[in-house]
């Protein structure tokens, strides 16, 4: 919405949320208090906030006055009931649709922006249409569009300013053109594509499934590298030079995290099973299974090298976010790996450039498995190493690539192990300091 407001000064953008604290944070004059950290966001926000972009909790009046409404709510995986653990929880989408149906006036274009299971637009349409038939005295009509968001966290602003494509799905050409008129202000016309609603919804799930599958593919190959003496960085480089494969999104790592990949694949699996396509469902399910396996095997490699015993050992954790340049920890591989290490009795010193202690606490202590006496949040990256027997590089923050190892040597326990799950270190440099290193996908590991 910030990017729309910036590029369309003639459009009034109102971001509304029933959560008043969140709105307060978006209105905070101290930009460090914004609810999300995203490079480049605050610079644009400061330009447009309270000009043509406002944040408020006046949801109903905003709906009443809007010509176009974007539904951008959370759609996590369902926790209970039918489809639990497999399909998205649509309660917030549904309640938005009900609120819109109650409060809208005149003709309103409703745009699905959240990633949703295929056919959700139909649900939204039915809810909206039922309100028009119940209140025949009110003159209100709706057009529903799907406009999935392809941005990645950490690069969101650039992805929005220079998108590979903008996808608009619908069956009302006038409404589709109205949305196109917004994007055309900064996106080249040949990158704005029209499809029907279902192709648009399925394209978003498919893009994420294919991206996640690429990571599971390279991660599965990282394990083969380790046993054969090959190096995953070299293999990725060599295969990526094939123009049919391409070099992007081939970095082996501890497994994909983030709010989308797992959820979207599980939605695809659910959809496939629903239509009796069990082989298709099994195929995509394996992408998620390899991802869990990758996290689990890294944990086992760590335990094996620390003599099978982590009790009374301190381990440093560098990075808790699911990738660099974000403070988001949803589905972060660090969570599962840290939980497994805590379960072995290790004490963890955890550092992240943007994730705060409260978030780490929430992620580690859910289900009351671990208490705060078993880990410490460290603000200074070097204090992670104090009396530690090992360190694990979990997120690829750039400051971790240039640590001063001479400063670290006097404060660690020997023998000391470095575990590099992101391939950001030079193993020879670490070995030259007399330290042991295990690097993901490196066939030269001991
Ligand atoms: C993803 C999609 O990229 C984006 O198009 C969609 O709109 C939302 O989901 P996001 O989850 O923000 O975006 O981040 P992304 O950069 O895709 O990374 C996801 C995970 O994959 C991270 O944990 C990252 O570390 C991992 N990853 C990514 C790799 O392990 N290797 C890679 O080569 C790329």
CSV table of C-alpha atoms and ligand atoms in Angstrom, one decimal:
chain,number,residue,atom,x,y,z
A,1,UNK,CA,0.0,0.0,0.0
A,2,UNK,CA,3.0,2.3,0.7
A,3,UNK,CA,4.2,1.7,-2.9
A,4,UNK,CA,0.7,2.4,-4.3
A,5,UNK,CA,0.4,5.6,-2.3
A,6,UNK,CA,3.9,6.7,-3.4
A,7,UNK,CA,3.2,6.1,-7.1
A,8,UNK,CA,-0.4,7.3,-7.2
A,9,UNK,CA,-0.6,10.6,-5.3
A,10,UNK,CA,-4.1,11.1,-6.6
A,11,UNK,CA,-5.4,8.0,-4.7
A,12,UNK,CA,-6.3,8.1,-1.1
A,13,UNK,CA,-5.0,4.9,0.6
A,14,UNK,CA,-6.5,4.0,4.0
A,15,UNK,CA,-5.0,1.0,5.8
A,16,UNK,CA,-7.4,-0.3,8.5
A,17,UNK,CA,-7.1,-3.0,11.1
A,18,UNK,CA,-9.2,-3.8,14.1
A,19,UNK,CA,-6.0,-4.3,16.1
A,20,UNK,CA,-5.5,-0.8,17.5
A,21,UNK,CA,-2.0,-1.5,18.9
A,22,UNK,CA,-0.8,-2.4,15.4
A,23,UNK,CA,-2.3,0.8,13.9
A,24,UNK,CA,-0.6,2.8,16.7
A,25,UNK,CA,2.7,1.2,15.8
A,26,UNK,CA,2.2,2.1,12.1
A,27,UNK,CA,1.5,5.7,13.2
A,28,UNK,CA,4.5,5.8,15.5
A,29,UNK,CA,6.8,8.7,14.8
A,30,UNK,CA,9.8,6.6,15.9
A,31,UNK,CA,10.2,4.5,12.7
A,32,UNK,CA,12.1,1.8,14.7
A,33,UNK,CA,8.7,0.9,16.2
A,34,UNK,CA,7.0,0.0,13.0
A,35,UNK,CA,5.5,-3.5,13.2
A,36,UNK,CA,7.8,-5.0,10.5
A,37,UNK,CA,11.4,-4.4,9.6
A,38,UNK,CA,11.8,-4.1,5.8
A,39,UNK,CA,14.7,-2.4,4.1
A,40,UNK,CA,13.6,0.8,2.4
A,41,UNK,CA,10.1,0.8,3.9
A,42,UNK,CA,10.4,3.6,6.4
A,43,UNK,CA,12.0,6.0,3.8
A,44,UNK,CA,8.8,5.7,1.6
A,45,UNK,CA,6.5,5.6,4.5
A,46,UNK,CA,7.7,8.9,5.9
A,47,UNK,CA,6.9,10.5,2.5
A,48,UNK,CA,3.3,9.3,2.2
A,49,UNK,CA,2.1,8.8,5.7
A,50,UNK,CA,-0.7,11.3,6.6
A,51,UNK,CA,-0.5,12.7,3.0
A,52,UNK,CA,-2.4,10.1,0.9
A,53,UNK,CA,-1.7,7.1,3.2
A,54,UNK,CA,-3.4,6.8,6.6
A,55,UNK,CA,-3.6,4.1,9.2
A,56,UNK,CA,-6.7,3.8,11.3
A,57,UNK,CA,-9.0,1.5,13.2
A,58,UNK,CA,-12.2,3.0,11.6
A,59,UNK,CA,-12.8,-0.1,9.6
A,60,UNK,CA,-16.5,0.3,8.8
A,61,UNK,CA,-16.4,3.9,7.7
A,62,UNK,CA,-13.4,3.2,5.6
A,63,UNK,CA,-15.2,0.3,3.9
A,64,UNK,CA,-18.2,2.6,3.3
A,65,UNK,CA,-16.1,5.3,1.6
A,66,UNK,CA,-13.9,3.0,-0.6
A,67,UNK,CA,-14.2,2.2,-4.3
A,68,UNK,CA,-11.7,-0.6,-4.0
A,69,UNK,CA,-10.9,-2.8,-1.0
A,70,UNK,CA,-7.8,-5.1,-0.7
A,71,UNK,CA,-8.2,-8.0,1.7
A,72,UNK,CA,-4.7,-8.5,3.1
A,73,UNK,CA,-5.2,-10.6,6.2
A,74,UNK,CA,-3.3,-13.5,7.7
A,75,UNK,CA,-4.2,-17.0,6.4
A,76,UNK,CA,-2.2,-19.4,8.6
A,77,UNK,CA,-2.6,-23.2,8.4
A,78,UNK,CA,-5.7,-24.4,10.3
A,79,UNK,CA,-5.0,-25.7,13.7
A,80,UNK,CA,-8.2,-27.5,14.5
A,81,UNK,CA,-11.0,-29.4,12.8
A,82,UNK,CA,-11.4,-30.6,9.2
A,83,UNK,CA,-8.2,-29.9,7.2
A,84,UNK,CA,-6.2,-29.1,10.4
A,85,UNK,CA,-2.5,-28.9,9.6
A,86,UNK,CA,-3.2,-29.0,5.9
A,87,UNK,CA,-5.3,-26.1,4.6
A,88,UNK,CA,-5.6,-22.4,5.4
A,89,UNK,CA,-7.7,-21.0,8.2
A,90,UNK,CA,-10.0,-18.6,6.4
A,91,UNK,CA,-11.8,-17.2,9.4
A,92,UNK,CA,-10.3,-13.7,8.9
A,93,UNK,CA,-11.0,-13.6,5.2
A,94,UNK,CA,-14.5,-14.6,5.9
A,95,UNK,CA,-15.0,-12.0,8.6
A,96,UNK,CA,-13.6,-9.4,6.3
A,97,UNK,CA,-16.0,-10.4,3.5
A,98,UNK,CA,-18.9,-10.2,6.0
A,99,UNK,CA,-17.9,-6.8,7.2
A,100,UNK,CA,-17.5,-5.5,3.7
A,101,UNK,CA,-20.9,-6.9,2.7
A,102,UNK,CA,-22.4,-5.1,5.7
A,103,UNK,CA,-20.7,-1.7,5.3
A,104,UNK,CA,-20.0,-1.1,1.6
A,105,UNK,CA,-22.0,1.3,-0.4
A,106,UNK,CA,-22.4,1.6,-4.2
A,107,UNK,CA,-20.2,-0.5,-6.4
A,108,UNK,CA,-17.1,-1.9,-4.6
A,109,UNK,CA,-14.2,-3.8,-6.1
A,110,UNK,CA,-12.9,-6.4,-3.6
A,111,UNK,CA,-9.4,-7.6,-4.2
A,112,UNK,CA,-8.0,-10.8,-2.7
A,113,UNK,CA,-4.4,-9.9,-1.8
A,114,UNK,CA,-3.8,-12.6,0.9
A,115,UNK,CA,-2.6,-16.0,-0.5
A,116,UNK,CA,-5.6,-18.2,-0.4
A,117,UNK,CA,-6.6,-21.7,-1.4
A,118,UNK,CA,-8.0,-22.0,-4.9
A,119,UNK,CA,-11.7,-21.2,-5.0
A,120,UNK,CA,-11.7,-18.8,-2.1
A,121,UNK,CA,-12.9,-16.0,-4.4
A,122,UNK,CA,-16.0,-18.0,-4.8
A,123,UNK,CA,-16.6,-17.9,-1.0
A,124,UNK,CA,-16.0,-14.2,-0.9
A,125,UNK,CA,-18.4,-13.7,-3.8
A,126,UNK,CA,-21.1,-15.8,-2.2
A,127,UNK,CA,-20.9,-13.8,1.1
A,128,UNK,CA,-20.9,-10.5,-0.7
A,129,UNK,CA,-23.8,-11.5,-3.1
A,130,UNK,CA,-25.9,-12.8,-0.2
A,131,UNK,CA,-25.8,-9.3,1.4
A,132,UNK,CA,-27.0,-7.7,-1.8
A,133,UNK,CA,-30.0,-10.1,-2.1
A,134,UNK,CA,-30.9,-9.6,1.6
A,135,UNK,CA,-31.0,-5.9,1.4
A,136,UNK,CA,-32.7,-5.2,-1.9
A,137,UNK,CA,-33.4,-1.6,-0.8
A,138,UNK,CA,-29.6,-0.9,-0.7
A,139,UNK,CA,-28.0,-0.2,-4.0
A,140,UNK,CA,-24.7,-2.1,-3.7
A,141,UNK,CA,-22.8,-4.3,-6.0
A,142,UNK,CA,-19.4,-6.1,-5.9
A,143,UNK,CA,-16.7,-7.3,-8.3
A,144,UNK,CA,-14.2,-9.8,-6.8
A,145,UNK,CA,-10.6,-9.9,-8.2
A,146,UNK,CA,-7.6,-11.9,-7.3
A,147,UNK,CA,-4.3,-10.0,-7.3
A,148,UNK,CA,-1.7,-12.3,-5.5
A,149,UNK,CA,1.4,-10.7,-4.0
A,150,UNK,CA,4.7,-12.2,-5.1
A,151,UNK,CA,7.0,-10.1,-3.0
A,152,UNK,CA,9.6,-11.7,-0.8
A,153,UNK,CA,10.5,-10.4,2.7
A,154,UNK,CA,13.7,-8.5,2.9
A,155,UNK,CA,13.4,-7.4,-0.7
A,156,UNK,CA,9.8,-6.4,-0.6
A,157,UNK,CA,10.1,-2.7,-1.7
A,158,UNK,CA,12.3,-3.6,-4.7
A,159,UNK,CA,10.0,-6.5,-5.6
A,160,UNK,CA,7.0,-4.1,-5.5
A,161,UNK,CA,8.7,-1.3,-7.4
A,162,UNK,CA,10.1,-3.7,-10.0
A,163,UNK,CA,7.8,-6.7,-10.1
A,164,UNK,CA,8.5,-9.6,-12.5
A,165,UNK,CA,4.7,-9.5,-13.2
A,166,UNK,CA,1.5,-8.2,-11.7
A,167,UNK,CA,-1.3,-10.8,-12.0
A,168,UNK,CA,-5.0,-9.8,-12.0
A,169,UNK,CA,-7.6,-12.5,-12.0
A,170,UNK,CA,-11.3,-11.9,-12.5
A,171,UNK,CA,-14.3,-12.0,-14.8
A,172,UNK,CA,-15.3,-8.3,-14.8
A,173,UNK,CA,-13.1,-6.6,-17.3
A,174,UNK,CA,-14.0,-3.1,-16.1
A,175,UNK,CA,-12.9,-3.9,-12.5
A,176,UNK,CA,-9.7,-5.6,-13.8
A,177,UNK,CA,-8.9,-2.5,-15.8
A,178,UNK,CA,-9.5,-0.3,-12.8
A,179,UNK,CA,-6.9,-2.2,-10.9
A,180,UNK,CA,-4.6,-2.2,-13.9
A,181,UNK,CA,-4.9,1.6,-14.0
A,182,UNK,CA,-3.3,1.7,-10.5
A,183,UNK,CA,-0.3,-0.5,-11.4
A,184,UNK,CA,0.3,1.0,-14.8
A,185,UNK,CA,1.5,4.2,-13.0
A,186,UNK,CA,4.8,2.4,-12.4
A,187,UNK,CA,4.7,-1.1,-13.9
A,188,UNK,CA,5.3,-1.6,-17.7
A,189,UNK,CA,2.1,-2.7,-19.4
A,190,UNK,CA,3.5,-6.0,-20.7
A,191,UNK,CA,4.1,-7.1,-17.1
A,192,UNK,CA,0.5,-6.8,-16.1
A,193,UNK,CA,-1.4,-10.0,-17.0
A,194,UNK,CA,-5.0,-10.9,-16.9
A,195,UNK,CA,-6.4,-14.4,-16.2
A,196,UNK,CA,-9.5,-15.9,-14.7
A,197,UNK,CA,-9.9,-16.0,-10.9
A,198,UNK,CA,-8.9,-19.6,-10.5
A,199,UNK,CA,-5.8,-19.4,-12.7
A,200,UNK,CA,-4.7,-16.4,-10.6
A,201,UNK,CA,-5.2,-18.1,-7.3
A,202,UNK,CA,-3.5,-21.3,-8.5
A,203,UNK,CA,-0.6,-19.4,-10.0
A,204,UNK,CA,0.4,-18.0,-6.6
A,205,UNK,CA,0.3,-21.4,-5.0
A,206,UNK,CA,2.2,-22.9,-7.9
A,207,UNK,CA,4.9,-20.2,-7.9
A,208,UNK,CA,5.6,-20.8,-4.2
A,209,UNK,CA,5.5,-24.6,-4.6
A,210,UNK,CA,8.0,-24.5,-7.5
A,211,UNK,CA,10.3,-22.2,-5.6
A,212,UNK,CA,10.1,-24.3,-2.4
A,213,UNK,CA,10.7,-27.5,-4.5
A,214,UNK,CA,13.9,-25.9,-5.9
A,215,UNK,CA,15.2,-25.4,-2.4
A,216,UNK,CA,14.2,-28.9,-1.4
A,217,UNK,CA,16.0,-30.2,-4.5
A,218,UNK,CA,19.2,-28.4,-3.8
A,219,UNK,CA,19.0,-29.3,-0.1
A,220,UNK,CA,18.6,-33.0,-0.9
A,221,UNK,CA,21.7,-32.7,-3.2
A,222,UNK,CA,23.6,-31.0,-0.4
A,223,UNK,CA,23.4,-34.3,1.6
A,224,UNK,CA,24.7,-36.2,-1.4
A,225,UNK,CA,27.6,-33.8,-1.7
A,226,UNK,CA,28.6,-34.4,1.9
A,227,UNK,CA,29.0,-38.2,1.4
A,228,UNK,CA,30.6,-38.1,-2.0
A,229,UNK,CA,33.2,-35.4,-1.6
A,230,UNK,CA,31.4,-32.9,-3.9
A,231,UNK,CA,30.6,-29.3,-2.9
A,232,UNK,CA,27.1,-28.0,-3.1
A,233,UNK,CA,28.2,-24.4,-4.0
A,234,UNK,CA,30.1,-25.7,-7.0
A,235,UNK,CA,27.3,-28.0,-8.1
A,236,UNK,CA,24.7,-25.2,-7.8
A,237,UNK,CA,27.0,-22.9,-9.8
A,238,UNK,CA,27.5,-25.5,-12.5
A,239,UNK,CA,23.9,-26.5,-12.9
A,240,UNK,CA,22.7,-22.9,-12.6
A,241,UNK,CA,24.7,-22.0,-15.7
A,242,UNK,CA,22.4,-24.1,-17.8
A,243,UNK,CA,20.0,-21.4,-19.0
A,244,UNK,CA,17.1,-23.8,-18.8
A,245,UNK,CA,17.7,-24.2,-15.0
A,246,UNK,CA,19.0,-20.7,-14.1
A,247,UNK,CA,21.2,-19.7,-11.2
A,248,UNK,CA,18.7,-18.1,-8.8
A,249,UNK,CA,17.2,-19.8,-5.8
A,250,UNK,CA,19.7,-22.6,-5.7
A,251,UNK,CA,21.3,-21.8,-2.3
A,252,UNK,CA,21.5,-24.8,-0.1
A,253,UNK,CA,20.5,-24.0,3.5
A,254,UNK,CA,18.9,-25.3,6.7
A,255,UNK,CA,15.5,-25.6,5.0
A,256,UNK,CA,13.0,-23.0,3.8
A,257,UNK,CA,11.1,-21.0,6.3
A,258,UNK,CA,8.7,-18.0,6.1
A,259,UNK,CA,5.0,-17.7,6.2
A,260,UNK,CA,4.2,-18.9,2.7
A,261,UNK,CA,6.1,-21.9,1.3
A,262,UNK,CA,5.0,-24.6,3.7
A,263,UNK,CA,1.4,-23.3,3.9
A,264,UNK,CA,1.0,-22.9,0.2
A,265,UNK,CA,2.3,-26.4,-0.6
A,266,UNK,CA,0.1,-27.9,2.0
A,267,UNK,CA,-2.8,-26.1,0.4
A,268,UNK,CA,-1.8,-27.6,-2.9
A,269,UNK,CA,-1.6,-31.0,-1.3
A,270,UNK,CA,-5.1,-30.6,0.3
A,271,UNK,CA,-6.6,-29.4,-3.0
A,272,UNK,CA,-5.0,-32.4,-4.9
A,273,UNK,CA,-6.4,-34.9,-2.4
A,274,UNK,CA,-9.8,-33.2,-2.4
A,275,UNK,CA,-10.0,-33.9,-6.1
A,276,UNK,CA,-8.6,-37.4,-5.8
A,277,UNK,CA,-5.2,-36.6,-7.2
A,278,UNK,CA,-3.3,-38.6,-4.6
A,279,UNK,CA,-0.1,-39.0,-6.7
A,280,UNK,CA,0.1,-35.3,-7.2
A,281,UNK,CA,-0.5,-34.7,-3.5
A,282,UNK,CA,2.3,-37.2,-2.6
A,283,UNK,CA,4.7,-35.5,-5.0
A,284,UNK,CA,4.2,-32.0,-3.4
A,285,UNK,CA,4.1,-33.4,0.1
A,286,UNK,CA,7.6,-34.7,-0.4
A,287,UNK,CA,8.9,-31.2,-0.8
A,288,UNK,CA,7.8,-30.4,2.7
A,289,UNK,CA,9.1,-33.7,4.1
A,290,UNK,CA,12.6,-33.1,2.7
A,291,UNK,CA,12.5,-29.7,4.3
A,292,UNK,CA,11.8,-31.2,7.8
A,293,UNK,CA,14.4,-33.9,7.1
A,294,UNK,CA,17.1,-31.2,6.3
A,295,UNK,CA,16.5,-29.5,9.7
A,296,UNK,CA,16.6,-32.7,11.5
A,297,UNK,CA,19.7,-34.1,9.9
A,298,UNK,CA,21.6,-30.8,10.6
A,299,UNK,CA,20.7,-31.2,14.3
A,300,UNK,CA,21.9,-34.8,14.2
A,301,UNK,CA,25.2,-33.7,12.6
A,302,UNK,CA,25.7,-31.2,15.4
A,303,UNK,CA,25.0,-33.7,18.2
A,304,UNK,CA,27.3,-36.4,16.6
A,305,UNK,CA,30.3,-34.0,16.5
A,306,UNK,CA,29.8,-32.8,20.1
A,307,UNK,CA,30.4,-36.4,21.2
A,308,UNK,CA,26.7,-37.2,21.3
A,309,UNK,CA,26.2,-35.2,24.4
A,310,UNK,CA,25.0,-31.6,24.8
A,311,UNK,CA,24.2,-31.6,28.5
A,312,UNK,CA,26.1,-28.7,30.2
A,313,UNK,CA,27.3,-27.4,26.9
A,314,UNK,CA,26.9,-23.9,25.6
A,315,UNK,CA,26.1,-23.4,22.0
A,316,UNK,CA,26.0,-20.0,20.2
A,317,UNK,CA,23.2,-19.5,17.7
A,318,UNK,CA,23.8,-16.8,15.1
A,319,UNK,CA,20.5,-15.8,13.5
A,320,UNK,CA,17.0,-16.6,14.3
A,321,UNK,CA,15.0,-15.0,11.5
A,322,UNK,CA,14.0,-17.3,8.6
A,323,UNK,CA,16.3,-15.3,6.3
A,324,UNK,CA,18.4,-12.1,6.4
A,325,UNK,CA,16.9,-8.6,6.3
A,326,UNK,CA,13.7,-9.5,8.1
A,327,UNK,CA,12.6,-9.7,11.7
A,328,UNK,CA,10.1,-12.4,10.8
A,329,UNK,CA,10.6,-15.9,12.4
A,330,UNK,CA,7.6,-17.7,11.1
A,331,UNK,CA,8.6,-21.3,10.2
A,332,UNK,CA,12.3,-20.3,10.7
A,333,UNK,CA,14.5,-23.4,10.6
A,334,UNK,CA,16.2,-22.0,13.7
A,335,UNK,CA,13.2,-22.7,15.8
A,336,UNK,CA,13.2,-26.5,15.2
A,337,UNK,CA,16.9,-26.8,15.4
A,338,UNK,CA,17.1,-24.8,18.7
A,339,UNK,CA,14.2,-26.8,20.2
A,340,UNK,CA,16.0,-30.0,19.4
A,341,UNK,CA,19.3,-28.8,20.9
A,342,UNK,CA,17.5,-27.6,24.1
A,343,UNK,CA,15.9,-31.0,24.3
A,344,UNK,CA,19.3,-32.5,24.4
A,345,UNK,CA,20.1,-30.3,27.4
A,346,UNK,CA,22.2,-27.6,25.7
A,347,UNK,CA,22.3,-24.0,26.8
A,348,UNK,CA,21.9,-21.6,23.9
A,349,UNK,CA,23.2,-18.1,23.5
A,350,UNK,CA,21.1,-16.6,20.7
A,351,UNK,CA,21.8,-13.5,18.6
A,352,UNK,CA,19.9,-12.0,15.7
A,353,UNK,CA,20.3,-8.6,14.1
A,354,UNK,CA,16.5,-7.8,14.1
A,355,UNK,CA,14.6,-10.5,16.0
A,356,UNK,CA,13.9,-9.4,19.6
A,357,UNK,CA,13.9,-11.5,22.8
A,358,UNK,CA,10.1,-11.6,23.1
A,359,UNK,CA,9.7,-13.2,19.7
A,360,UNK,CA,12.4,-15.8,20.5
A,361,UNK,CA,10.7,-16.5,23.8
A,362,UNK,CA,7.4,-17.0,22.1
A,363,UNK,CA,8.9,-19.3,19.5
A,364,UNK,CA,10.9,-21.5,21.9
A,365,UNK,CA,8.6,-21.7,24.8
A,366,UNK,CA,5.4,-22.6,23.0
A,367,UNK,CA,3.8,-25.7,24.5
A,368,UNK,CA,5.8,-24.9,27.6
A,369,UNK,CA,8.6,-27.2,26.6
A,370,UNK,CA,11.5,-25.0,27.5
A,371,UNK,CA,11.9,-22.3,30.1
A,372,UNK,CA,14.0,-19.2,29.9
A,373,UNK,CA,16.8,-20.6,32.1
A,374,UNK,CA,18.0,-22.7,29.1
A,375,UNK,CA,18.8,-19.9,26.7
A,376,UNK,CA,19.9,-16.3,26.7
A,377,UNK,CA,19.3,-13.5,24.2
A,378,UNK,CA,22.6,-11.7,23.4
A,379,UNK,CA,22.6,-8.2,21.9
A,380,UNK,CA,26.3,-8.3,21.2
A,381,UNK,CA,27.3,-10.8,18.6
A,382,UNK,CA,30.7,-11.6,20.3
A,383,UNK,CA,29.1,-12.4,23.7
A,384,UNK,CA,27.4,-15.4,22.0
A,385,UNK,CA,30.8,-17.1,22.0
A,386,UNK,CA,31.6,-16.7,25.7
A,387,UNK,CA,32.4,-20.2,27.2
A,388,UNK,CA,30.7,-21.8,24.1
A,389,UNK,CA,31.6,-25.2,22.8
A,390,UNK,CA,30.1,-24.6,19.4
A,391,UNK,CA,28.4,-22.0,17.2
A,392,UNK,CA,25.8,-22.5,14.6
A,393,UNK,CA,25.3,-20.0,11.7
A,394,UNK,CA,21.5,-20.2,11.1
A,395,UNK,CA,20.8,-16.9,9.2
A,396,UNK,CA,23.0,-15.3,6.6
A,397,UNK,CA,23.2,-11.8,8.1
A,398,UNK,CA,26.1,-10.0,6.5
A,399,UNK,CA,27.8,-9.1,9.8
A,400,UNK,CA,28.3,-12.8,10.5
A,401,UNK,CA,30.5,-13.1,7.4
A,402,UNK,CA,33.2,-10.8,8.7
A,403,UNK,CA,33.6,-11.8,12.4
A,404,UNK,CA,36.9,-11.1,14.0
A,405,UNK,CA,37.9,-14.6,15.0
A,406,UNK,CA,41.0,-13.4,16.9
A,407,UNK,CA,38.6,-11.8,19.3
A,408,UNK,CA,36.6,-15.0,19.6
A,409,UNK,CA,39.5,-17.5,20.2
A,410,UNK,CA,40.3,-16.5,23.8
A,411,UNK,CA,36.7,-16.8,25.0
A,412,UNK,CA,35.6,-20.2,23.6
A,413,UNK,CA,36.0,-23.7,24.9
A,414,UNK,CA,38.2,-26.2,23.1
A,415,UNK,CA,37.7,-28.3,21.1
A,416,UNK,CA,35.3,-25.8,19.4
A,417,UNK,CA,33.0,-26.6,16.5
A,418,UNK,CA,31.6,-24.1,13.9
A,419,UNK,CA,28.5,-25.3,12.0
A,420,UNK,CA,27.8,-23.3,8.9
A,421,UNK,CA,24.3,-24.1,7.6
A,422,UNK,CA,24.3,-21.1,5.1
A,423,UNK,CA,27.7,-21.5,3.4
A,424,UNK,CA,28.8,-18.0,4.4
A,425,UNK,CA,32.2,-18.9,5.8
A,426,UNK,CA,35.6,-19.9,4.3
A,427,UNK,CA,36.3,-23.3,5.9
A,428,UNK,CA,40.1,-22.9,5.4
A,429,UNK,CA,40.1,-19.6,7.4
A,430,UNK,CA,38.3,-21.3,10.3
A,431,UNK,CA,40.6,-24.3,10.2
A,432,UNK,CA,43.6,-22.0,10.2
A,433,UNK,CA,42.5,-20.7,13.6
A,434,UNK,CA,42.6,-24.3,14.9
A,435,UNK,CA,38.8,-24.7,15.0
A,436,UNK,CA,36.7,-27.5,13.6
A,437,UNK,CA,34.1,-26.7,11.0
A,438,UNK,CA,31.2,-28.6,9.5
A,439,UNK,CA,29.7,-26.9,6.5
A,440,UNK,CA,26.4,-27.8,4.8
A,441,UNK,CA,26.9,-29.6,1.5
A,442,UNK,CA,30.7,-29.7,1.8
A,443,UNK,CA,32.2,-33.1,1.0
A,444,UNK,CA,35.4,-32.2,2.8
A,445,UNK,CA,33.7,-32.2,6.2
A,446,UNK,CA,35.2,-34.5,8.8
B,1,LIG,C1,8.4,-16.3,-0.7
B,1,LIG,C2,8.4,-16.1,-2.2
B,1,LIG,O1,9.7,-15.9,-2.7
B,1,LIG,C3,7.5,-14.9,-2.6
B,1,LIG,O2,7.4,-14.7,-4.0
B,1,LIG,C4,6.1,-15.0,-2.0
B,1,LIG,O3,5.4,-13.9,-2.3
B,1,LIG,C5,6.2,-15.2,-0.5
B,1,LIG,O4,7.0,-16.4,-0.2
B,1,LIG,P1,9.7,-15.2,1.4
B,1,LIG,O5,9.1,-16.3,2.2
B,1,LIG,O6,9.5,-13.8,1.9
B,1,LIG,O7,9.0,-15.1,-0.1
B,1,LIG,O8,11.2,-15.4,1.2
B,1,LIG,P2,12.2,-16.2,0.2
B,1,LIG,O9,13.3,-15.3,-0.3
B,1,LIG,O10,11.4,-16.8,-0.9
B,1,LIG,O11,12.8,-17.3,1.1
B,1,LIG,C6,12.0,-18.4,1.7
B,1,LIG,C7,12.9,-19.3,2.4
B,1,LIG,O12,13.7,-20.1,1.5
B,1,LIG,C8,13.9,-18.7,3.4
B,1,LIG,O13,14.0,-19.5,4.5
B,1,LIG,C9,15.2,-18.7,2.6
B,1,LIG,O14,16.4,-18.7,3.5
B,1,LIG,C10,15.1,-20.0,1.8
B,1,LIG,N1,15.9,-20.0,0.6
B,1,LIG,C11,15.7,-19.1,-0.4
B,1,LIG,C12,17.0,-20.9,0.5
B,1,LIG,O15,17.2,-21.7,1.4
B,1,LIG,N2,17.7,-21.0,-0.7
B,1,LIG,C13,17.4,-20.1,-1.7
B,1,LIG,O16,18.2,-20.2,-2.7
B,1,LIG,C14,16.4,-19.2,-1.6
